[in-house]
PDB file of C-alpha atoms in Angstrom:
ATOM      1  CA  UNK A   1       0.110  -0.047   0.072  1.00 61.00           C
ATOM      2  CA  UNK A   2       1.438   3.402  -0.853  1.00 61.00           C
ATOM      3  CA  UNK A   3       2.222   5.923   1.804  1.00 59.00           C
ATOM      4  CA  UNK A   4      -0.504   8.268   0.485  1.00 64.00           C
ATOM      5  CA  UNK A   5      -3.091   5.591   0.843  1.00 57.00           C
ATOM      6  CA  UNK A   6      -1.929   4.587   4.403  1.00 52.00           C
ATOM      7  CA  UNK A   7      -2.222   8.408   5.282  1.00 63.00           C
ATOM      8  CA  UNK A   8      -5.921   8.482   3.740  1.00 61.00           C
ATOM      9  CA  UNK A   9      -6.966   5.243   5.421  1.00 49.00           C
ATOM     10  CA  UNK A  10      -5.505   6.735   9.050  1.00 59.00           C
ATOM     11  CA  UNK A  11      -7.416   9.875   8.276  1.00 59.00           C
ATOM     12  CA  UNK A  12     -10.506   8.194   7.653  1.00 50.00           C
ATOM     13  CA  UNK A  13     -10.192   6.045  11.142  1.00 45.00           C
ATOM     14  CA  UNK A  14      -9.461   9.247  12.970  1.00 52.00           C
ATOM     15  CA  UNK A  15     -12.468  10.806  11.284  1.00 46.00           C
ATOM     16  CA  UNK A  16     -14.804   8.034  12.296  1.00 46.00           C
ATOM     17  CA  UNK A  17     -13.667   7.900  15.805  1.00 45.00           C
ATOM     18  CA  UNK A  18     -13.957  11.497  16.121  1.00 45.00           C
ATOM     19  CA  UNK A  19     -17.657  11.457  14.969  1.00 46.00           C
ATOM     20  CA  UNK A  20     -18.617   7.930  17.164  1.00 48.00           C
ATOM     21  CA  UNK A  21     -16.725  10.010  20.442  1.00 51.00           C
ATOM     22  CA  UNK A  22     -18.816  13.317  19.526  1.00 56.00           C
ATOM     23  CA  UNK A  23     -22.148  11.171  19.092  1.00 78.00           C
ATOM     24  CA  UNK A  24     -21.859   9.178  22.267  1.00 89.00           C
ATOM     25  CA  UNK A  25     -24.147  10.566  25.034  1.00 94.00           C
ATOM     26  CA  UNK A  26     -22.965   9.836  28.857  1.00 98.00           C
ATOM     27  CA  UNK A  27     -25.789   9.626  31.366  1.00 98.00           C
ATOM     28  CA  UNK A  28     -25.731  10.033  35.218  1.00 98.00           C
ATOM     29  CA  UNK A  29     -26.497   7.180  37.485  1.00 98.00           C
ATOM     30  CA  UNK A  30     -28.992   7.916  40.115  1.00 98.00           C
ATOM     31  CA  UNK A  31     -27.808   9.855  42.953  1.00 97.00           C
ATOM     32  CA  UNK A  32     -26.554   8.202  46.148  1.00 96.00           C
ATOM     33  CA  UNK A  33     -26.330   4.903  44.398  1.00 96.00           C
ATOM     34  CA  UNK A  34     -23.454   2.499  43.933  1.00 97.00           C
ATOM     35  CA  UNK A  35     -24.563   0.637  40.724  1.00 98.00           C
ATOM     36  CA  UNK A  36     -23.560  -3.111  40.048  1.00 98.00           C
ATOM     37  CA  UNK A  37     -22.444  -3.692  36.565  1.00 98.00           C
ATOM     38  CA  UNK A  38     -23.323  -7.202  35.378  1.00 98.00           C
ATOM     39  CA  UNK A  39     -22.037  -9.353  32.637  1.00 98.00           C
ATOM     40  CA  UNK A  40     -25.367  -9.629  30.790  1.00 98.00           C
ATOM     41  CA  UNK A  41     -28.783  -8.140  30.907  1.00 98.00           C
ATOM     42  CA  UNK A  42     -30.066  -9.314  34.207  1.00 98.00           C
ATOM     43  CA  UNK A  43     -29.849  -9.808  37.925  1.00 98.00           C
ATOM     44  CA  UNK A  44     -28.704 -13.338  37.470  1.00 98.00           C
ATOM     45  CA  UNK A  45     -25.569 -12.499  35.703  1.00 98.00           C
ATOM     46  CA  UNK A  46     -22.516 -11.918  37.899  1.00 98.00           C
ATOM     47  CA  UNK A  47     -21.411  -8.585  39.040  1.00 98.00           C
ATOM     48  CA  UNK A  48     -18.103  -7.501  37.117  1.00 98.00           C
ATOM     49  CA  UNK A  49     -17.635  -4.226  38.932  1.00 98.00           C
ATOM     50  CA  UNK A  50     -19.524  -1.646  40.872  1.00 98.00           C
ATOM     51  CA  UNK A  51     -19.836   2.003  39.843  1.00 98.00           C
ATOM     52  CA  UNK A  52     -19.058   4.663  42.491  1.00 98.00           C
ATOM     53  CA  UNK A  53     -21.862   7.717  43.211  1.00 96.00           C
ATOM     54  CA  UNK A  54     -21.722  10.339  40.900  1.00 96.00           C
ATOM     55  CA  UNK A  55     -20.508   8.230  37.852  1.00 97.00           C
ATOM     56  CA  UNK A  56     -21.955   8.965  34.344  1.00 98.00           C
ATOM     57  CA  UNK A  57     -21.993   5.861  31.689  1.00 98.00           C
ATOM     58  CA  UNK A  58     -22.189   5.891  27.963  1.00 98.00           C
ATOM     59  CA  UNK A  59     -24.879   3.677  26.682  1.00 98.00           C
ATOM     60  CA  UNK A  60     -23.622   1.768  23.460  1.00 97.00           C
ATOM     61  CA  UNK A  61     -26.809   0.001  22.977  1.00 98.00           C
ATOM     62  CA  UNK A  62     -29.913  -1.615  24.960  1.00 98.00           C
ATOM     63  CA  UNK A  63     -31.489  -4.738  25.301  1.00 98.00           C
ATOM     64  CA  UNK A  64     -34.280  -6.571  27.290  1.00 98.00           C
ATOM     65  CA  UNK A  65     -33.505  -8.462  30.137  1.00 98.00           C
ATOM     66  CA  UNK A  66     -34.825  -8.701  34.094  1.00 98.00           C
ATOM     67  CA  UNK A  67     -37.396  -6.460  35.117  1.00 98.00           C
ATOM     68  CA  UNK A  68     -35.942  -4.173  37.921  1.00 98.00           C
ATOM     69  CA  UNK A  69     -37.497  -1.389  39.745  1.00 98.00           C
ATOM     70  CA  UNK A  70     -35.026   1.875  40.720  1.00 97.00           C
ATOM     71  CA  UNK A  71     -35.129   5.282  41.108  1.00 97.00           C
ATOM     72  CA  UNK A  72     -36.308   5.886  37.461  1.00 97.00           C
ATOM     73  CA  UNK A  73     -39.223   3.222  37.390  1.00 97.00           C
ATOM     74  CA  UNK A  74     -39.796  -0.246  36.536  1.00 98.00           C
ATOM     75  CA  UNK A  75     -38.356  -1.470  33.394  1.00 98.00           C
ATOM     76  CA  UNK A  76     -36.871  -4.430  31.710  1.00 98.00           C
ATOM     77  CA  UNK A  77     -34.450  -2.261  29.687  1.00 98.00           C
ATOM     78  CA  UNK A  78     -30.562  -2.905  30.175  1.00 98.00           C
ATOM     79  CA  UNK A  79     -27.792  -0.393  29.010  1.00 98.00           C
ATOM     80  CA  UNK A  80     -24.684  -1.793  27.508  1.00 98.00           C
ATOM     81  CA  UNK A  81     -21.955   0.766  28.891  1.00 98.00           C
ATOM     82  CA  UNK A  82     -18.831  -1.482  27.508  1.00 98.00           C
ATOM     83  CA  UNK A  83     -18.306  -5.047  26.205  1.00 97.00           C
ATOM     84  CA  UNK A  84     -20.005  -7.500  28.374  1.00 98.00           C
ATOM     85  CA  UNK A  85     -21.189  -4.871  30.682  1.00 98.00           C
ATOM     86  CA  UNK A  86     -24.874  -3.995  31.493  1.00 98.00           C
ATOM     87  CA  UNK A  87     -26.803  -1.958  34.124  1.00 98.00           C
ATOM     88  CA  UNK A  88     -30.452  -1.623  34.818  1.00 98.00           C
ATOM     89  CA  UNK A  89     -31.824   1.427  32.972  1.00 98.00           C
ATOM     90  CA  UNK A  90     -33.884   1.896  36.202  1.00 98.00           C
ATOM     91  CA  UNK A  91     -30.761   3.448  37.528  1.00 98.00           C
ATOM     92  CA  UNK A  92     -29.585   5.607  34.840  1.00 98.00           C
ATOM     93  CA  UNK A  93     -31.245   9.055  34.175  1.00 98.00           C
ATOM     94  CA  UNK A  94     -31.781   9.014  30.399  1.00 97.00           C
ATOM     95  CA  UNK A  95     -34.817  11.299  30.596  1.00 96.00           C
ATOM     96  CA  UNK A  96     -36.795   8.307  28.992  1.00 95.00           C
ATOM     97  CA  UNK A  97     -38.953   5.267  29.831  1.00 93.00           C
ATOM     98  CA  UNK A  98     -37.953   3.855  26.477  1.00 96.00           C
ATOM     99  CA  UNK A  99     -34.995   3.200  24.568  1.00 97.00           C
ATOM    100  CA  UNK A 100     -32.434   6.035  23.716  1.00 97.00           C
ATOM    101  CA  UNK A 101     -30.008   3.769  21.820  1.00 97.00           C
ATOM    102  CA  UNK A 102     -29.760   1.352  19.365  1.00 96.00           C
ATOM    103  CA  UNK A 103     -30.756  -2.408  20.178  1.00 98.00           C
ATOM    104  CA  UNK A 104     -27.964  -4.774  21.105  1.00 97.00           C
ATOM    105  CA  UNK A 105     -27.148  -7.249  18.240  1.00 90.00           C
TER     106      UNK A 105
END
């Protein structure tokens, strides 16, 4: 591959990364909550980490799972905040009772 073509590809990747980062919205978790992050969309999945109070999270996609009641209502929507890391949408302030991100594949 020519040097010019490599530079074009690198510029395209940087541009795509900038667009993805700019379009990604971070949402606050409920005040006063340390939120369990699970390996799948439900309370039966193992806890992989715990988010500190005041954390904001990105939502890459959303999927149905276990129904949970939290500060923002009762829902079966789970938010994917990283690869194989999910939190219940009942604890994330999205400003909506429905989906705010694409459905997970």
